[in-house]
CSV table of C-alpha atoms and ligand atoms in Angstrom, one decimal:
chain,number,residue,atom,x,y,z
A,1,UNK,CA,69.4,46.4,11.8
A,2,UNK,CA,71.0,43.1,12.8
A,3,UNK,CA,74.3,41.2,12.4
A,4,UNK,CA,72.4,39.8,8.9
A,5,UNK,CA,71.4,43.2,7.2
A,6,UNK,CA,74.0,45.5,8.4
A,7,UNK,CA,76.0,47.4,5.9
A,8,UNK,CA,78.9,45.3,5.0
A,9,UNK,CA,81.9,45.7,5.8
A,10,UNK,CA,80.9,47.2,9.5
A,11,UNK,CA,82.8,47.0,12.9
A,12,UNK,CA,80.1,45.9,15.2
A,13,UNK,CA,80.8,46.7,18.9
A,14,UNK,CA,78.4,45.4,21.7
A,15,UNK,CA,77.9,47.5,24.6
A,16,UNK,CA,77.3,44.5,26.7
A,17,UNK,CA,80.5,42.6,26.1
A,18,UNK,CA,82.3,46.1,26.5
A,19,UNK,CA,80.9,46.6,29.8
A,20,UNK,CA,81.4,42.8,30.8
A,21,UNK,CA,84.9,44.2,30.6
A,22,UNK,CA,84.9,47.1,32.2
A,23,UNK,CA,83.4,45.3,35.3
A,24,UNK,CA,86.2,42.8,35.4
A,25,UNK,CA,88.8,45.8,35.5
A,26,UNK,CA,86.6,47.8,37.5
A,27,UNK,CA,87.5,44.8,40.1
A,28,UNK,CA,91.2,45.0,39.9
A,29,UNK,CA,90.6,48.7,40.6
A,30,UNK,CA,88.4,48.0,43.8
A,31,UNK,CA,90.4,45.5,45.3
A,32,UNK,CA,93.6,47.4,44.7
A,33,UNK,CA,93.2,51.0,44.4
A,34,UNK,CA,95.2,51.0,41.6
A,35,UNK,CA,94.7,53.5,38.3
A,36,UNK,CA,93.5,52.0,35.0
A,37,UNK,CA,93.8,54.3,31.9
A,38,UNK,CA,92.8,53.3,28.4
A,39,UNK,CA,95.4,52.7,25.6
A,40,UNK,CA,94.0,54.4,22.8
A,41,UNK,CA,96.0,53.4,20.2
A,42,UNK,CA,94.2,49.9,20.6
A,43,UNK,CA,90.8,51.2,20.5
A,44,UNK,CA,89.9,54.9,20.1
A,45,UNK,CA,85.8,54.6,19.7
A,46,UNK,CA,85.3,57.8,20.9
A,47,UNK,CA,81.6,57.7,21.1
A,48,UNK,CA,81.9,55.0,23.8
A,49,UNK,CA,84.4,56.7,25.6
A,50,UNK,CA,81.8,58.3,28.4
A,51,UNK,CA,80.8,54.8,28.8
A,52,UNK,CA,84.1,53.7,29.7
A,53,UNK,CA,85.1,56.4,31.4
A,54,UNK,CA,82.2,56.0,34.2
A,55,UNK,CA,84.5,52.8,35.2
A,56,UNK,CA,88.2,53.9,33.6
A,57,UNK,CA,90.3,56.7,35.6
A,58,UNK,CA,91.2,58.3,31.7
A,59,UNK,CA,93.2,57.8,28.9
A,60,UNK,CA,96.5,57.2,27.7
A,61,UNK,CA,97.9,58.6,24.3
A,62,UNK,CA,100.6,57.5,22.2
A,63,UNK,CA,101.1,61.2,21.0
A,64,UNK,CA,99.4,64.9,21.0
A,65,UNK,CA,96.3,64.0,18.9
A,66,UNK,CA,95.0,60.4,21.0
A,67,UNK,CA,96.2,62.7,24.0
A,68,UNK,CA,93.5,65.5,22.8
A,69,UNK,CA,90.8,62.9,21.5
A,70,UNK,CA,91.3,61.2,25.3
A,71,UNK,CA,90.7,65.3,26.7
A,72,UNK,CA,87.6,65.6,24.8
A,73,UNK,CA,85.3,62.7,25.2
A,74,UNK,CA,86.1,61.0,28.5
A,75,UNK,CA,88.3,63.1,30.3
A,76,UNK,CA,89.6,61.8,33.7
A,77,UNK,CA,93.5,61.8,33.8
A,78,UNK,CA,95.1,62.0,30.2
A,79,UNK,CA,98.5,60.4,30.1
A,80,UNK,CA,100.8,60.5,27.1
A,81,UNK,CA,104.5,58.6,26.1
A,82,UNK,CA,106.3,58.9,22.9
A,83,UNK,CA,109.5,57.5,21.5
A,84,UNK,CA,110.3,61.0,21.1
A,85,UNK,CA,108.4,64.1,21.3
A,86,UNK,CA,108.6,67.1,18.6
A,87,UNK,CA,109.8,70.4,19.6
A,88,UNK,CA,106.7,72.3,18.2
A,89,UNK,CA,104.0,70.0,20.3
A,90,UNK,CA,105.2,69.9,23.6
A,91,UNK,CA,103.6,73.2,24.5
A,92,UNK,CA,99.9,71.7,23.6
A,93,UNK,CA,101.0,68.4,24.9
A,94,UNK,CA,101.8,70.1,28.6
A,95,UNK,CA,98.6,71.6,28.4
A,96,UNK,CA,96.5,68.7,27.6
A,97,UNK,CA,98.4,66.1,29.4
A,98,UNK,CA,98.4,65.4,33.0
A,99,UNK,CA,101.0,63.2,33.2
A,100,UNK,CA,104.5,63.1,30.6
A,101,UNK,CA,106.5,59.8,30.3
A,102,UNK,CA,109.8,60.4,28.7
A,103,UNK,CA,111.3,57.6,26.7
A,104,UNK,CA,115.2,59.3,27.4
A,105,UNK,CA,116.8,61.2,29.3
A,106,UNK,CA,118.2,63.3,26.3
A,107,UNK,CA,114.7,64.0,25.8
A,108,UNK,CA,113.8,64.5,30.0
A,109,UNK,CA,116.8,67.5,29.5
A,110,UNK,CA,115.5,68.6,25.9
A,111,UNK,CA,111.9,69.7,28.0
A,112,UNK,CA,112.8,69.1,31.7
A,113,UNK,CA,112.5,73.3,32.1
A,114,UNK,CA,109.1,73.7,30.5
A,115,UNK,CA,107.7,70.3,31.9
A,116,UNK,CA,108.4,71.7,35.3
A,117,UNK,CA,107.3,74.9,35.1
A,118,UNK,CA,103.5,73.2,33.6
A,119,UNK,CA,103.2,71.4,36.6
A,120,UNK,CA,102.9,68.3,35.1
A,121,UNK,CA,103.9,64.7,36.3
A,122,UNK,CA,106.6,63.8,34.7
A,123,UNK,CA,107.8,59.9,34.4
A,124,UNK,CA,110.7,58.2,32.4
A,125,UNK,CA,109.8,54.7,30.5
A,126,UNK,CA,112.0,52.1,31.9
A,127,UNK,CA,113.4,49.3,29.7
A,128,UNK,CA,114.1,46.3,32.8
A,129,UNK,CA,115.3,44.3,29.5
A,130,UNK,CA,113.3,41.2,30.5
A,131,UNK,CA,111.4,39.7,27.3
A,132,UNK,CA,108.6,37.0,28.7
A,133,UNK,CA,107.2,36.9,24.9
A,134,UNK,CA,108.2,34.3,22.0
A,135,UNK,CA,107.4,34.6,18.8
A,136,UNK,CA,106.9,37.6,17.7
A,137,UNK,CA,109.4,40.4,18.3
A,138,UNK,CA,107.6,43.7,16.6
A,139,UNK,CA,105.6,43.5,19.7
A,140,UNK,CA,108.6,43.1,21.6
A,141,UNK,CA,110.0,46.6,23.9
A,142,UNK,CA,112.5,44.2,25.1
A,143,UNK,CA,113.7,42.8,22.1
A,144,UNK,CA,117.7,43.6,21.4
A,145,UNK,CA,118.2,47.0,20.1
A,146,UNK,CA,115.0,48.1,21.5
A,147,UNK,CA,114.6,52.0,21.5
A,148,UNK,CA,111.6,51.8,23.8
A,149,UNK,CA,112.9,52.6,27.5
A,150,UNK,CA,115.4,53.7,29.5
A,151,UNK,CA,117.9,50.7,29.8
A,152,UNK,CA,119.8,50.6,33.3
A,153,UNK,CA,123.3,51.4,31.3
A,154,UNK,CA,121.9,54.0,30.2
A,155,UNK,CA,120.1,54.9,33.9
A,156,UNK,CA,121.5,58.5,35.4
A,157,UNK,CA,120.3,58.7,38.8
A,158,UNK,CA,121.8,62.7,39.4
A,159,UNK,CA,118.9,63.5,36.7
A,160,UNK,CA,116.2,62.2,38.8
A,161,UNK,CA,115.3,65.8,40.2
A,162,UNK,CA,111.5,66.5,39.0
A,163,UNK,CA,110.4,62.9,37.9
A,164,UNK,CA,108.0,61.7,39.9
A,165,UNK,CA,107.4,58.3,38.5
A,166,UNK,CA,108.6,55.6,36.0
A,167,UNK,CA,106.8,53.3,33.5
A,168,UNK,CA,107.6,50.3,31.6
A,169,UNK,CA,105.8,48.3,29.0
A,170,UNK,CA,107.2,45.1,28.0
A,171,UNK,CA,103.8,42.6,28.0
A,172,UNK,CA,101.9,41.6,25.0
A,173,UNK,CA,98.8,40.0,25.6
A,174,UNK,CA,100.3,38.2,28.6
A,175,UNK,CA,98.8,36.4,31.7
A,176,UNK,CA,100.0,38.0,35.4
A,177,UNK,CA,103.0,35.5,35.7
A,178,UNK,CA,104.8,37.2,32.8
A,179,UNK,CA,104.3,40.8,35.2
A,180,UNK,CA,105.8,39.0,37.9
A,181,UNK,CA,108.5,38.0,36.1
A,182,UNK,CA,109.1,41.7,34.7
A,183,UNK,CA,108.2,42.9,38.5
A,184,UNK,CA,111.3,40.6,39.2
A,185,UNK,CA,113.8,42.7,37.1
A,186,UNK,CA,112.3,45.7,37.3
A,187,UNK,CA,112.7,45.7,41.2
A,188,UNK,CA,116.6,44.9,40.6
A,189,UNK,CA,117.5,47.0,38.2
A,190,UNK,CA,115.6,50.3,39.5
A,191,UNK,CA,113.8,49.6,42.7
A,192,UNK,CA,115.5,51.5,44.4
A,193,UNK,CA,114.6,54.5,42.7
A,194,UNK,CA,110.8,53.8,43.1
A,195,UNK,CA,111.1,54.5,46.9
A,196,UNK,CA,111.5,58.8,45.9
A,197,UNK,CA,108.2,57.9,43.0
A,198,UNK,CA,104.6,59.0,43.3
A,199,UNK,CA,103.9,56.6,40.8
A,200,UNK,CA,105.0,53.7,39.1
A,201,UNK,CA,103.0,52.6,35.5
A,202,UNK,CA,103.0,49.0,34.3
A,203,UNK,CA,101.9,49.7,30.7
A,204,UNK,CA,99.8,47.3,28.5
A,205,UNK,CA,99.7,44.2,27.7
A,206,UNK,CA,98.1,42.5,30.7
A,207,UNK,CA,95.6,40.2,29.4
A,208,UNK,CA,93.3,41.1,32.3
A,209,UNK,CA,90.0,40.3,30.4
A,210,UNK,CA,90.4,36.7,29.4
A,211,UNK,CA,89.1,33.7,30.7
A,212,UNK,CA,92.3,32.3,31.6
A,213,UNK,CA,93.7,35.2,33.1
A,214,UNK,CA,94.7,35.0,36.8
A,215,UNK,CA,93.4,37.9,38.4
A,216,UNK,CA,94.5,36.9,42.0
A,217,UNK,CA,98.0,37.2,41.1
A,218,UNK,CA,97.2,40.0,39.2
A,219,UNK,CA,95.6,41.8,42.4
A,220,UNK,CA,98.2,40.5,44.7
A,221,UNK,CA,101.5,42.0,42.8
A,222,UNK,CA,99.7,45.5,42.7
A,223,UNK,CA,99.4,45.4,46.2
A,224,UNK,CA,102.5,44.4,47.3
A,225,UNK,CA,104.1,47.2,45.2
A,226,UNK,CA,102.1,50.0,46.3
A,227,UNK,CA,102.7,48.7,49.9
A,228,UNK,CA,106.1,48.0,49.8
A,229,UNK,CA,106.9,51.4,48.1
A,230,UNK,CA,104.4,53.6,48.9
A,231,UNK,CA,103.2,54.0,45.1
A,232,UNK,CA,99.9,54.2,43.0
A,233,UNK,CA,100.6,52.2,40.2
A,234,UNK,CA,98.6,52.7,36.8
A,235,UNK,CA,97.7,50.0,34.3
A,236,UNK,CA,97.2,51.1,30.8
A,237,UNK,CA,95.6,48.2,29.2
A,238,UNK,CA,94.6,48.5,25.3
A,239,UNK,CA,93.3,45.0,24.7
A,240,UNK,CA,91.5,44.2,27.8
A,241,UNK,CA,89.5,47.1,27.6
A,242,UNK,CA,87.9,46.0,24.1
A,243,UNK,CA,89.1,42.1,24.2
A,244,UNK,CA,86.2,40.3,22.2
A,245,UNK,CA,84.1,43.0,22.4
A,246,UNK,CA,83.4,43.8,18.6
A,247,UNK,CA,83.0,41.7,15.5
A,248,UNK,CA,83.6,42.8,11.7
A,249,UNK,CA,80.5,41.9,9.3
A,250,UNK,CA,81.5,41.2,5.3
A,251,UNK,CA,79.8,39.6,2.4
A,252,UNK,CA,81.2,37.2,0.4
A,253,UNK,CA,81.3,38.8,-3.5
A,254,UNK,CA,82.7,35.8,-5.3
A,255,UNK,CA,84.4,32.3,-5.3
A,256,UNK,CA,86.7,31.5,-7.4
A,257,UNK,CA,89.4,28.4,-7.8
A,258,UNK,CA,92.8,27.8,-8.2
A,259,UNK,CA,93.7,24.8,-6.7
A,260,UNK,CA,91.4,25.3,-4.0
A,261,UNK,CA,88.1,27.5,-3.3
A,262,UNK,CA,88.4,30.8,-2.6
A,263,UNK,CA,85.9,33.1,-1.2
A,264,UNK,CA,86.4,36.9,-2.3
A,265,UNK,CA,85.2,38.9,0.5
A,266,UNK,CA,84.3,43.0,0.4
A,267,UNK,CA,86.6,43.6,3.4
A,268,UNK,CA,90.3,43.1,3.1
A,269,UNK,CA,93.0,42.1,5.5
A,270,UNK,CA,94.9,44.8,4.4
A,271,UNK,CA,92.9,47.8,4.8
A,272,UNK,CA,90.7,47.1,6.9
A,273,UNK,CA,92.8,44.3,9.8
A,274,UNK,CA,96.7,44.9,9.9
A,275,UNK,CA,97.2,43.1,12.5
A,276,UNK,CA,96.5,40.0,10.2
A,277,UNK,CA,98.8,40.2,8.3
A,278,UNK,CA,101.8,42.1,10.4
A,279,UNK,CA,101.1,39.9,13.6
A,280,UNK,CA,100.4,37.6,12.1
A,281,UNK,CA,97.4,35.8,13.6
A,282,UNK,CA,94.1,33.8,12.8
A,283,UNK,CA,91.0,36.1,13.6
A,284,UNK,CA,88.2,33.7,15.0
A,285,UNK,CA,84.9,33.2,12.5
A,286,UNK,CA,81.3,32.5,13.6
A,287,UNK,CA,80.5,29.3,12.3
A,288,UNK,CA,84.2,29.1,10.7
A,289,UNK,CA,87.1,26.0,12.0
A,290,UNK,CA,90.2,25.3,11.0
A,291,UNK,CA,90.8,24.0,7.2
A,292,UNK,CA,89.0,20.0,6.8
A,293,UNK,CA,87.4,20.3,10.3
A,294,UNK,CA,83.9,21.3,8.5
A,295,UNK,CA,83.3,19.7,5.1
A,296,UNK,CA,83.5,23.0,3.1
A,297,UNK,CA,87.2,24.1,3.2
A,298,UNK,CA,87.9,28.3,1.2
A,299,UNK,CA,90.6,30.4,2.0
A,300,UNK,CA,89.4,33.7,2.8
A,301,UNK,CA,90.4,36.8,0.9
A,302,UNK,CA,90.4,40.8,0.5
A,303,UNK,CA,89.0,42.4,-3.0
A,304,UNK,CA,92.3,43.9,-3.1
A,305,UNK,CA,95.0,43.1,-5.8
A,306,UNK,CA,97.5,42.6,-3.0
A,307,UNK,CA,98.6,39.2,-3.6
A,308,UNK,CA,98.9,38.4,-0.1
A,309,UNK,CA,95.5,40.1,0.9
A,310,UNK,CA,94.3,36.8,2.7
A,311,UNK,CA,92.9,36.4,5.8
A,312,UNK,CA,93.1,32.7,6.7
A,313,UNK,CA,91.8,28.9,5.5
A,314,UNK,CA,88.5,28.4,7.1
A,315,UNK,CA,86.2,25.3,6.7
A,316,UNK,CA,82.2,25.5,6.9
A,317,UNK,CA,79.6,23.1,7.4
A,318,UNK,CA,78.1,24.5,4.2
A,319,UNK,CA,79.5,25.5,0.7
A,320,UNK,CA,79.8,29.8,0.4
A,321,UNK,CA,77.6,31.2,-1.2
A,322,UNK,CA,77.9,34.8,-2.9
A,323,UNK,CA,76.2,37.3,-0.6
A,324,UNK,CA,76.8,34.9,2.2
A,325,UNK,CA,78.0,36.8,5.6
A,326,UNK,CA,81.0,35.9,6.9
A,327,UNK,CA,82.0,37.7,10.6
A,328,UNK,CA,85.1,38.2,11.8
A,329,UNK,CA,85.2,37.8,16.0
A,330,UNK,CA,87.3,39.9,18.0
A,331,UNK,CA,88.4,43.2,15.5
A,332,UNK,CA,86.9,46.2,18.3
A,333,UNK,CA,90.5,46.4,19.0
A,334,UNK,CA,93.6,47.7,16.9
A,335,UNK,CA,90.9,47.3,13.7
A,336,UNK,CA,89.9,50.7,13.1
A,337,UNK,CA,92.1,52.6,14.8
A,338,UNK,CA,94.9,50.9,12.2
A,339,UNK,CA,92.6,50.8,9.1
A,340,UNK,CA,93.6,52.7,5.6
A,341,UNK,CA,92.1,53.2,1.8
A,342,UNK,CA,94.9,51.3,0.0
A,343,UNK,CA,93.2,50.5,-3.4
A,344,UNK,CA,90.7,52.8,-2.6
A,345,UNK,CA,89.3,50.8,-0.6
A,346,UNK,CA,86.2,52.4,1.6
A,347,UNK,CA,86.1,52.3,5.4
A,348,UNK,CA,84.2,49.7,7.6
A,349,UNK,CA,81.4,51.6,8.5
A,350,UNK,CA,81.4,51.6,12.8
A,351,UNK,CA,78.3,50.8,14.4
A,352,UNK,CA,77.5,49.9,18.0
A,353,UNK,CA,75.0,47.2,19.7
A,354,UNK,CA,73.0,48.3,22.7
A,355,UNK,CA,72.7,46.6,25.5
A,356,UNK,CA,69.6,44.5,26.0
A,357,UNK,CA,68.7,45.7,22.7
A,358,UNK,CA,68.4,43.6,19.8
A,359,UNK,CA,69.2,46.1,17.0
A,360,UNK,CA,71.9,47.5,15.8
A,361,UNK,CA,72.9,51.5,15.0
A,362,UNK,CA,75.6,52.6,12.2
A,363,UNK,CA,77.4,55.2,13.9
A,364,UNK,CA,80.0,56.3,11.3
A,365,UNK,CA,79.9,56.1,7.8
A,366,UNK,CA,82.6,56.4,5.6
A,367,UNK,CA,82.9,57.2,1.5
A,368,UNK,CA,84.8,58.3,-1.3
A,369,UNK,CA,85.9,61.5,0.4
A,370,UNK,CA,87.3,60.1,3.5
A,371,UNK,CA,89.6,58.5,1.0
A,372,UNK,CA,90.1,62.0,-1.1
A,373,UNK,CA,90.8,64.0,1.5
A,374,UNK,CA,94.0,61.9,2.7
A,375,UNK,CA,95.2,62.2,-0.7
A,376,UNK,CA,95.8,65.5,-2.7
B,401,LIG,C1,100.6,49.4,23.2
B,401,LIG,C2,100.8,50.0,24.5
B,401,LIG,C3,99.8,49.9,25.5
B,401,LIG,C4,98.6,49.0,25.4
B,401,LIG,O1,98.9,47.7,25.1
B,401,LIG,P1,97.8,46.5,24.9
B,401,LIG,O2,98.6,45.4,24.4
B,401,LIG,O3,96.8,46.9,23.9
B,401,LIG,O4,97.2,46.3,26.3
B,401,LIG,C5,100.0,50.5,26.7
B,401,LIG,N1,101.1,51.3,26.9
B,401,LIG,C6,102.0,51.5,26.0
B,401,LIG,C7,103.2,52.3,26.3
B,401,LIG,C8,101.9,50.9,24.8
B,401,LIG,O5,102.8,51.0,23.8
């Protein structure tokens, strides 16, 4: 099969840009001895996970069930945060979990007893209060009112006892300047406090995997920290694991016009890429520019009845034509792990390109009863 008679829709995820990847933060990791962990709730293809996990140290999980996926299929260290952890999961989380990062101290008391007596590292999530993004402030732990961290007003030092490292996460697909900057108030605001840490964790959002990024400031900042405070420091990148690693193959089913042409694809930016629509942002096409750069201008949209189920204006040197493929760049990453059956919508099916390779193997399908069986 090829990127022409694949299945449509399909998430198509090359081995060879996913390695490309994994090099580049294999790199970081070599020059720094730092700890990189991936973010599963960006990418959770767990039948890649041994791949990544000959160059990753493990996983980290937004909750008990990425926690025990992470476990399963690569292994390595499994980390896990939460906004808040639920009384009757802690038990399985201590037990699958190597490390525990507490988003309060409310909820470092609520567990403190059993979390010590696992054995477990246990970490608070640090809010330095220092937003470096504009724009768009879902994706913002920094934003006012933020519940995500431990803000230094709300800091008490005497319950320290058993926490062996903090974390923060404030970046969103950001370049190393905006970590120096958060570095900056971090170190203020709860330096100190690193000096008794094992550990320190820098979260997500470093856009280690892209052209632009610089990696020498990148590799110099890690340094300096673990020097200066006798740390290890963990990355948990999502995106730059998976950054422009996968495409998502659909078929154009009609065009219609209302003022304009319109291209009805079979996938949907509602079901089947969220992020479209809640980000919002502009996927990249092959072949596709912006609106009146190519002669052939459609706006793209989803066979749902959302109104709003539209993925972008897109001009082509060529008119559409039903049965015409149209593939979306960059979806490996928060595509399927955010995906639903609104409508009733089937799944992408998830298949995966081999290196060196030219074909192209459907690893999961999905049908009418994975859409059944979330319903009852
Ligand atoms: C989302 C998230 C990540 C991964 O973020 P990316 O932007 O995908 O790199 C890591 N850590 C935490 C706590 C997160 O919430």
């Amino acid at each position: 099969m090829t990127l022409q008679t694949i299945h449509t829709p399909s998430y198509v995820v090359d081995e060879e840009l996913l390695i490309k990847n994994l090099e580049i933060l294999k790199h970081v990791m070599d020059e720094t001895g730092c700890r990189i962990l991936l973010a599963q709730k960006c990418f959770s293809m767990f039948s890649v996970y041994p791949l990544i996990g000959n160059y990753l140290n493990g996983t980290t999980a937004s909750g008990l069930f990425e926690a025990k996926l992470g476990k399963e299929h690569m292994g390595g260290e499994t980390h896990v945060y939460a906004a808040a952890f639920r009384e009757d999961e802690i038990d399985e989380i201590l037990e699958v979990c190597d490390h525990i990062v507490f988003n309060s101290f409310s909820q470092w008391e609520r567990f403190k007893e059993k979390a010590l007596k696992s054995g477990k590292e246990c970490g608070l999530r640090i809010n330095p209060q220092c937003s470096t993004q504009e724009g768009h402030e879902i994706y913002d732990p920094c934003a006012p009112f933020s519940r995500m961290g431990i803000t230094k007003e709300q800091f008490r030092e005497e319950l320290l006892e058993g926490i062996s490292g903090l974390h923060f996460h404030t970046l969103c697909e950001q370049n190393s300047d905006a970590l120096v900057t958060t570095l900056e108030a971090f170190e203020e605001q709860f330096g100190p406090y690193l000096y008794q840490m094992k550990w320190v964790n820098f979260g997500g959002g470093h856009h280690i995997t892209r052209d632009d990024y610089d990696r020498d400031t990148l590799i110099k900042t890690i340094k300096q920290i673990r020097e200066k405070y006798e740390v290890e420091v963990y990355l948990e990148p999502g995106e730059a694991v998976a950054l422009n690693a996968g495409t998502l193959v659909s078929t154009v089913l009609d065009i219609v016009h209302n003022g304009m042409d319109i291209a009805i694809l079979d996938t949907s930016a509602a079901c089947h890429m969220p992020d479209v629509l809640e980000m919002p942002y502009r996927p990249p096409i092959i072949g596709g520019k912006l609106p009146g750069e190519n002669p052939y201008t459609y706006r793209l949209a989803g066979p749902t009845c959302l109104s709003g189920d539209v993925i972008g204006d897109y001009s082509f040197e060529k008119p559409l034509q039903v049965g015409d493929r149209v593939i979306f760049c960059d979806m490996a990453i928060y595509s399927m792990v955010k995906n639903n059956t609104f409508n009733g919508m089937n799944l992408p099916h998830i298949a995966w390109k081999e290196k060196n390779k030219d074909s192209i193997t459907i690893i999961k399908e999905f049908g009418y009863m994975d859409f059944k069986n979330r319903l009852s």
